[in-house]
């Protein structure tokens, strides 16, 4: 079925999360008897675009920065003034839309959604936890092994080997026989693919021996430097230099949702991305590379990593909850007093 057909059969159940600031809403429902999560996000505005123009007397086209019919004010088709007072005016407007160049919203569907997906989207409480090498081996590594199942990473395999989203791949670096070094870059599911202020790409590596940050060792350092430099060389050129190499936030998540090594590439301007670029989740690739020069031969396997974990994450009930309490006791942090609720 197409996305449109699937959405037509969506039976609403409840709102998982709604955020007026990021203008994102996530709904849980069912399609053909299976759980489905629909996320809708209102799109941001565009103002300028860079286009290649050929000029008289020149052979090579030159890049121009300019407005187009969808640039903020130019796109207003109808206006209703709400009120005015002294030097202040406010109103509501109807903007020109276009399915390709100026869509209204980005719509994501996960179907059939697993309980892991549903819990990830739901409002939850978060905790700052310290993952020591010991707790990693005891609790996290067995979990990661479970989460690298074929079905969970099918989308990654589909992109790398089965041509999924192949028309969207912006860069592919793959030399036969040199698979451990290769990677490809394509638009992330989080990006509408139109608005460069919200540019969000993901680089997937072909090698499958690195499940997360934890598996990175000093021997990977030269390779990571190469990957980062290719990202910074290729991406600005791909987007007509509307974005520069030093305007790319290049980072890795810990914990990630998918345990096949990948790198996030995001416009530095874009900060409204819930926890995607938050301290305690995103680690700059530059910092990872630098640290590999200081960590021993075990690399990140030997380091304590502090991050933010939601209570809905499986790791919370698999042992992180007890670990946090244990650490607080060990650190001598006083227990929070019991708070009696006077609300009724
Ligand atoms: P992560 O750090 O493992 O998870 O990153 P999180 O950021 O979702 O917590 C995985 C990245 O891959 C995310 O930015 C996803 O939006 C993106 N992604 C996930 N899937 C299933 C797809 C997909 O099928 N296609 C593309 N292009 N991106 C995806």
Short mmCIF file of C-alpha atoms and ligand atoms in Angstrom, two decimals:
data_model
loop_
_atom_site.label_atom_id
_atom_site.label_comp_id
_atom_site.label_asym_id
_atom_site.label_seq_id
_atom_site.Cartn_x
_atom_site.Cartn_y
_atom_site.Cartn_z
CA UNK A 1 0.00 0.00 0.00
CA UNK A 2 1.05 3.61 -0.46
CA UNK A 3 1.44 5.99 2.49
CA UNK A 4 -1.79 7.73 1.46
CA UNK A 5 -3.75 4.45 1.40
CA UNK A 6 -2.37 3.44 4.77
CA UNK A 7 -3.27 6.82 6.31
CA UNK A 8 -6.81 6.51 4.92
CA UNK A 9 -7.25 3.32 6.94
CA UNK A 10 -5.81 4.83 10.16
CA UNK A 11 -8.14 4.48 13.16
CA UNK A 12 -7.22 7.03 15.84
CA UNK A 13 -6.65 5.76 19.35
CA UNK A 14 -4.83 8.44 21.40
CA UNK A 15 -2.32 11.30 21.29
CA UNK A 16 1.17 10.13 22.28
CA UNK A 17 2.73 13.58 22.37
CA UNK A 18 1.95 17.11 21.21
CA UNK A 19 4.40 20.00 21.19
CA UNK A 20 3.19 23.48 20.17
CA UNK A 21 6.74 24.81 20.11
CA UNK A 22 8.11 22.34 17.59
CA UNK A 23 4.63 22.03 16.00
CA UNK A 24 4.79 18.27 16.14
CA UNK A 25 2.01 15.87 17.10
CA UNK A 26 2.29 12.09 17.40
CA UNK A 27 -0.82 9.93 17.23
CA UNK A 28 -1.27 6.29 18.08
CA UNK A 29 -3.85 4.32 16.19
CA UNK A 30 -4.38 1.13 14.27
CA UNK A 31 -4.20 0.20 10.60
CA UNK A 32 -5.62 -3.20 9.63
CA UNK A 33 -5.47 -4.29 13.26
CA UNK A 34 -1.81 -3.37 13.84
CA UNK A 35 -0.47 -0.49 15.91
CA UNK A 36 0.49 2.57 13.88
CA UNK A 37 2.22 5.81 14.87
CA UNK A 38 1.61 8.92 12.78
CA UNK A 39 3.78 11.97 13.41
CA UNK A 40 2.90 15.28 11.78
CA UNK A 41 5.17 18.31 11.74
CA UNK A 42 4.30 21.77 10.33
CA UNK A 43 6.98 22.88 7.96
CA UNK A 44 9.26 25.83 8.49
CA UNK A 45 9.43 28.88 6.16
CA UNK A 46 11.94 29.47 3.43
CA UNK A 47 13.30 32.83 2.52
CA UNK A 48 16.21 32.64 0.15
CA UNK A 49 17.45 29.93 -2.16
CA UNK A 50 20.67 29.55 -4.09
CA UNK A 51 20.29 28.92 -7.80
CA UNK A 52 22.79 28.44 -10.58
CA UNK A 53 22.32 31.09 -13.29
CA UNK A 54 24.10 31.40 -16.57
CA UNK A 55 25.20 34.96 -17.29
CA UNK A 56 25.85 36.73 -20.56
CA UNK A 57 29.37 36.31 -21.78
CA UNK A 58 30.20 33.58 -19.30
CA UNK A 59 30.39 29.85 -19.80
CA UNK A 60 30.25 28.72 -16.22
CA UNK A 61 27.00 29.29 -14.31
CA UNK A 62 27.24 31.44 -11.18
CA UNK A 63 25.44 30.87 -7.88
CA UNK A 64 22.85 33.50 -6.98
CA UNK A 65 21.05 33.96 -3.72
CA UNK A 66 17.45 35.10 -4.34
CA UNK A 67 13.79 34.93 -3.36
CA UNK A 68 11.26 32.73 -5.08
CA UNK A 69 7.45 32.60 -5.12
CA UNK A 70 7.48 30.62 -1.86
CA UNK A 71 9.66 33.04 0.10
CA UNK A 72 7.73 34.10 3.22
CA UNK A 73 5.85 37.26 2.22
CA UNK A 74 5.69 36.44 -1.46
CA UNK A 75 3.76 33.29 -0.62
CA UNK A 76 0.85 35.07 1.12
CA UNK A 77 -2.32 34.36 -0.87
CA UNK A 78 -4.94 35.71 1.54
CA UNK A 79 -4.92 37.78 4.73
CA UNK A 80 -7.33 38.38 7.57
CA UNK A 81 -6.41 41.18 9.91
CA UNK A 82 -7.08 40.20 13.53
CA UNK A 83 -6.52 43.60 15.11
CA UNK A 84 -4.27 46.62 15.24
CA UNK A 85 -3.35 49.01 18.00
CA UNK A 86 -1.02 52.01 17.75
CA UNK A 87 2.05 50.74 15.87
CA UNK A 88 1.09 47.05 16.23
CA UNK A 89 -0.74 44.93 13.64
CA UNK A 90 -1.49 41.22 13.62
CA UNK A 91 -3.37 38.84 11.39
CA UNK A 92 -3.70 35.36 9.99
CA UNK A 93 -2.55 34.39 6.52
CA UNK A 94 -2.99 31.70 3.96
CA UNK A 95 0.24 30.72 2.25
CA UNK A 96 0.84 29.36 -1.19
CA UNK A 97 1.61 25.70 -1.01
CA UNK A 98 3.13 23.23 -3.36
CA UNK A 99 3.51 19.53 -2.83
CA UNK A 100 7.13 19.55 -3.94
CA UNK A 101 8.46 22.98 -3.16
CA UNK A 102 6.38 24.20 -0.22
CA UNK A 103 4.35 21.46 1.46
CA UNK A 104 2.33 22.19 4.61
CA UNK A 105 3.48 19.38 6.80
CA UNK A 106 5.74 16.40 6.98
CA UNK A 107 3.91 13.19 7.78
CA UNK A 108 5.67 10.11 9.13
CA UNK A 109 4.17 6.69 9.66
CA UNK A 110 5.58 3.71 11.52
CA UNK A 111 3.54 0.60 10.76
CA UNK A 112 3.34 -1.99 12.13
CA UNK A 113 4.82 -0.24 15.17
CA UNK A 114 6.47 -2.35 17.87
CA UNK A 115 6.03 -1.57 21.60
CA UNK A 116 9.61 -0.17 21.50
CA UNK A 117 8.51 2.39 18.90
CA UNK A 118 5.39 3.39 20.82
CA UNK A 119 7.24 3.88 24.08
CA UNK A 120 9.89 6.00 22.34
CA UNK A 121 7.27 8.47 21.05
CA UNK A 122 5.32 8.70 24.29
CA UNK A 123 5.74 11.47 26.88
CA UNK A 124 8.06 10.15 29.58
CA UNK A 125 10.32 11.15 32.47
CA UNK A 126 14.06 11.31 31.87
CA UNK A 127 17.06 10.56 34.06
CA UNK A 128 20.74 11.39 33.87
CA UNK A 129 22.66 8.15 34.28
CA UNK A 130 26.27 7.07 34.32
CA UNK A 131 27.07 4.00 32.27
CA UNK A 132 30.30 2.45 33.56
CA UNK A 133 32.19 -0.17 31.51
CA UNK A 134 30.92 -2.79 33.99
CA UNK A 135 27.24 -1.88 33.69
CA UNK A 136 27.71 -1.73 29.92
CA UNK A 137 28.93 -5.31 29.83
CA UNK A 138 26.33 -6.53 32.31
CA UNK A 139 23.18 -4.76 31.14
CA UNK A 140 23.64 -2.78 27.95
CA UNK A 141 25.64 -5.12 25.74
CA UNK A 142 23.17 -8.03 26.05
CA UNK A 143 20.39 -5.57 25.23
CA UNK A 144 22.26 -4.28 22.18
CA UNK A 145 22.74 -7.84 20.96
CA UNK A 146 19.00 -8.33 21.16
CA UNK A 147 18.39 -5.04 19.33
CA UNK A 148 20.66 -5.84 16.38
CA UNK A 149 18.14 -8.39 15.17
CA UNK A 150 17.57 -8.52 11.44
CA UNK A 151 14.05 -7.14 11.60
CA UNK A 152 14.99 -4.09 13.68
CA UNK A 153 17.80 -3.11 11.25
CA UNK A 154 16.00 -4.10 8.08
CA UNK A 155 15.70 -0.48 6.90
CA UNK A 156 19.49 -0.08 7.14
CA UNK A 157 20.14 -3.26 5.15
CA UNK A 158 17.55 -2.13 2.62
CA UNK A 159 19.40 1.14 2.06
CA UNK A 160 22.89 -0.38 1.97
CA UNK A 161 22.19 -3.46 -0.15
CA UNK A 162 18.66 -3.52 -1.57
CA UNK A 163 18.36 -0.15 -3.23
CA UNK A 164 15.80 1.33 -0.83
CA UNK A 165 15.66 5.13 -1.05
CA UNK A 166 18.41 4.85 -3.68
CA UNK A 167 17.14 7.84 -5.64
CA UNK A 168 17.64 9.92 -2.52
CA UNK A 169 21.23 8.96 -1.76
CA UNK A 170 23.35 12.11 -2.05
CA UNK A 171 26.74 10.47 -1.74
CA UNK A 172 28.03 6.93 -1.90
CA UNK A 173 31.57 5.99 -1.04
CA UNK A 174 32.02 2.31 -1.72
CA UNK A 175 35.00 0.57 -3.18
CA UNK A 176 34.61 -3.17 -3.84
CA UNK A 177 36.91 -5.00 -1.44
CA UNK A 178 37.17 -1.97 0.80
CA UNK A 179 33.75 -2.37 2.35
CA UNK A 180 34.94 -1.53 5.89
CA UNK A 181 35.68 2.01 4.78
CA UNK A 182 32.59 2.76 2.70
CA UNK A 183 29.52 4.75 3.69
CA UNK A 184 26.63 6.57 2.13
CA UNK A 185 24.74 9.75 2.94
CA UNK A 186 21.04 10.33 2.44
CA UNK A 187 18.26 12.56 3.81
CA UNK A 188 17.15 11.46 7.25
CA UNK A 189 13.54 10.45 7.85
CA UNK A 190 13.40 13.51 10.15
CA UNK A 191 13.91 15.96 7.25
CA UNK A 192 11.30 17.25 4.81
CA UNK A 193 14.00 17.36 2.12
CA UNK A 194 13.08 20.91 1.17
CA UNK A 195 13.98 23.41 3.85
CA UNK A 196 17.74 23.79 4.14
CA UNK A 197 17.49 25.55 7.51
CA UNK A 198 16.26 22.21 8.79
CA UNK A 199 18.73 20.10 6.78
CA UNK A 200 19.07 16.68 8.40
CA UNK A 201 21.09 13.92 6.75
CA UNK A 202 22.30 10.58 7.97
CA UNK A 203 25.50 8.75 7.00
CA UNK A 204 25.28 4.96 7.17
CA UNK A 205 28.49 2.94 7.14
CA UNK A 206 28.76 -0.32 5.22
CA UNK A 207 30.71 -2.11 7.93
CA UNK A 208 28.56 -3.81 10.53
CA UNK A 209 31.18 -4.45 13.22
CA UNK A 210 30.50 -1.15 14.98
CA UNK A 211 27.18 -1.21 16.82
CA UNK A 212 27.59 2.05 18.69
CA UNK A 213 30.03 4.59 20.11
CA UNK A 214 31.06 1.88 22.61
CA UNK A 215 32.75 -0.16 19.86
CA UNK A 216 34.98 2.70 18.65
CA UNK A 217 38.70 2.15 19.23
CA UNK A 218 41.84 4.19 18.42
CA UNK A 219 42.32 2.08 15.27
CA UNK A 220 39.14 3.67 13.87
CA UNK A 221 40.48 7.20 14.23
CA UNK A 222 42.00 7.68 10.73
CA UNK A 223 38.87 6.24 9.15
CA UNK A 224 36.57 8.57 11.11
CA UNK A 225 38.69 11.57 10.11
CA UNK A 226 38.35 10.52 6.48
CA UNK A 227 34.58 10.13 6.80
CA UNK A 228 34.18 13.51 8.51
CA UNK A 229 36.26 15.28 5.88
CA UNK A 230 34.30 13.69 3.07
CA UNK A 231 31.05 14.79 4.72
CA UNK A 232 32.32 18.36 5.00
CA UNK A 233 33.55 18.37 1.41
CA UNK A 234 30.58 16.77 -0.30
CA UNK A 235 27.52 18.14 1.49
CA UNK A 236 27.98 21.88 0.84
CA UNK A 237 28.53 21.13 -2.87
CA UNK A 238 25.41 18.93 -2.99
CA UNK A 239 23.25 21.83 -1.77
CA UNK A 240 24.64 24.64 -3.94
CA UNK A 241 26.70 26.01 -1.04
CA UNK A 242 23.58 27.22 0.75
CA UNK A 243 25.27 25.52 3.69
CA UNK A 244 28.98 25.67 4.54
CA UNK A 245 31.26 22.98 6.01
CA UNK A 246 31.41 24.77 9.36
CA UNK A 247 27.62 24.99 9.49
CA UNK A 248 27.19 21.25 9.80
CA UNK A 249 26.64 19.75 13.22
CA UNK A 250 28.06 16.25 12.80
CA UNK A 251 27.37 13.90 15.68
CA UNK A 252 26.56 10.44 16.98
CA UNK A 253 23.85 9.44 19.46
CA UNK A 254 24.35 7.50 22.63
CA UNK A 255 22.09 5.62 23.19
CA UNK A 256 21.04 5.44 19.55
CA UNK A 257 17.76 3.85 18.51
CA UNK A 258 19.49 1.64 15.94
CA UNK A 259 22.70 -0.25 16.64
CA UNK A 260 24.41 -0.03 13.27
CA UNK A 261 26.97 2.77 13.25
CA UNK A 262 25.61 5.96 11.67
CA UNK A 263 26.33 9.66 11.83
CA UNK A 264 23.86 12.55 12.05
CA UNK A 265 24.51 15.63 9.88
CA UNK A 266 22.36 18.64 10.77
CA UNK A 267 22.28 22.36 9.95
CA UNK A 268 23.67 24.20 13.03
CA UNK A 269 20.71 26.57 12.78
CA UNK A 270 18.30 23.78 13.56
CA UNK A 271 17.99 23.54 17.32
CA UNK A 272 14.30 22.72 17.64
CA UNK A 273 14.83 19.00 17.39
CA UNK A 274 13.57 17.66 20.75
CA UNK A 275 16.41 15.58 22.20
CA UNK A 276 18.24 14.94 18.94
CA UNK A 277 21.02 17.46 19.55
CA UNK A 278 20.79 17.64 23.33
CA UNK A 279 23.71 17.28 25.73
CA UNK A 280 23.42 13.77 27.12
CA UNK A 281 22.47 12.31 23.75
CA UNK A 282 24.47 13.87 20.91
CA UNK A 283 28.27 13.66 20.85
CA UNK A 284 30.17 15.63 18.22
CA UNK A 285 32.16 13.45 15.84
CA UNK A 286 35.09 15.87 16.24
CA UNK A 287 35.12 15.20 19.98
CA UNK A 288 34.91 11.45 19.44
CA UNK A 289 37.90 11.56 17.10
CA UNK A 290 39.86 13.69 19.56
CA UNK A 291 39.08 11.40 22.47
CA UNK A 292 40.20 8.30 20.60
CA UNK A 293 43.69 9.77 20.83
CA UNK A 294 43.52 9.75 24.62
CA UNK A 295 41.53 6.62 25.45
CA UNK A 296 43.54 3.40 25.80
CA UNK A 297 43.42 0.62 23.25
CA UNK A 298 39.89 -0.37 24.38
CA UNK A 299 38.64 3.00 23.20
CA UNK A 300 35.13 3.88 24.35
CA UNK A 301 34.62 0.41 25.86
CA UNK A 302 36.77 1.52 28.76
CA UNK A 303 35.09 4.84 29.48
CA UNK A 304 32.20 5.80 31.69
CA UNK A 305 29.60 7.56 29.53
CA UNK A 306 26.96 9.79 31.07
CA UNK A 307 23.72 10.27 29.18
CA UNK A 308 20.01 10.87 29.49
CA UNK A 309 17.67 7.90 29.47
CA UNK A 310 13.86 7.94 29.34
CA UNK A 311 11.88 5.69 31.65
CA UNK A 312 10.19 4.09 28.66
CA UNK A 313 13.53 2.83 27.35
CA UNK A 314 13.96 -0.91 27.96
CA UNK A 315 17.35 -0.27 29.59
CA UNK A 316 15.62 1.59 32.41
CA UNK A 317 13.81 -1.48 33.69
CA UNK A 318 16.58 -3.87 32.66
CA UNK A 319 18.85 -2.45 35.36
CA UNK A 320 19.54 1.24 34.86
CA UNK A 321 16.88 2.25 37.39
CA UNK A 322 18.63 0.30 40.17
CA UNK A 323 22.01 1.47 38.92
CA UNK A 324 21.04 5.15 39.26
CA UNK A 325 19.83 4.64 42.84
CA UNK A 326 23.00 2.73 43.64
CA UNK A 327 25.20 5.47 42.17
CA UNK A 328 23.39 8.23 44.06
CA UNK A 329 23.89 6.31 47.32
CA UNK A 330 27.53 5.65 46.49
CA UNK A 331 28.13 9.33 45.65
CA UNK A 332 26.59 10.36 48.97
CA UNK A 333 23.83 12.42 47.33
CA UNK A 334 21.03 12.85 49.89
CA UNK A 335 17.80 11.07 49.07
CA UNK A 336 14.94 13.34 48.00
CA UNK A 337 12.39 13.66 50.81
CA UNK A 338 9.01 12.10 50.28
CA UNK A 339 6.61 14.71 48.94
CA UNK A 340 2.99 14.48 50.00
CA UNK A 341 0.53 15.60 47.38
CA UNK A 342 -2.05 18.13 48.57
CA UNK A 343 -3.85 18.15 45.24
CA UNK A 344 -7.03 16.19 45.08
P1 LIG B 1 19.40 7.08 16.05
O1 LIG B 1 20.36 7.92 16.80
O2 LIG B 1 19.66 5.59 16.06
O3 LIG B 1 17.93 7.26 16.54
O4 LIG B 1 19.40 7.61 14.57
P2 LIG B 1 17.01 8.50 16.87
O5 LIG B 1 17.69 9.75 16.42
O6 LIG B 1 15.75 8.20 16.08
O7 LIG B 1 16.80 8.42 18.34
C1 LIG B 1 18.76 6.96 13.52
C2 LIG B 1 18.42 7.99 12.47
O8 LIG B 1 17.96 7.36 11.30
C3 LIG B 1 17.30 8.92 12.95
O9 LIG B 1 17.67 10.26 12.77
C4 LIG B 1 16.11 8.49 12.11
O10 LIG B 1 15.24 9.57 11.82
C5 LIG B 1 16.76 7.95 10.86
N1 LIG B 1 15.96 6.91 10.20
C6 LIG B 1 15.29 5.91 10.81
N2 LIG B 1 14.69 5.12 9.87
C7 LIG B 1 13.88 3.97 10.18
C8 LIG B 1 14.99 5.64 8.65
C9 LIG B 1 14.67 5.25 7.31
O11 LIG B 1 14.00 4.25 7.04
N3 LIG B 1 15.18 6.04 6.31
C10 LIG B 1 15.93 7.16 6.59
N4 LIG B 1 16.35 7.88 5.55
N5 LIG B 1 16.25 7.53 7.84
C11 LIG B 1 15.80 6.77 8.86
#
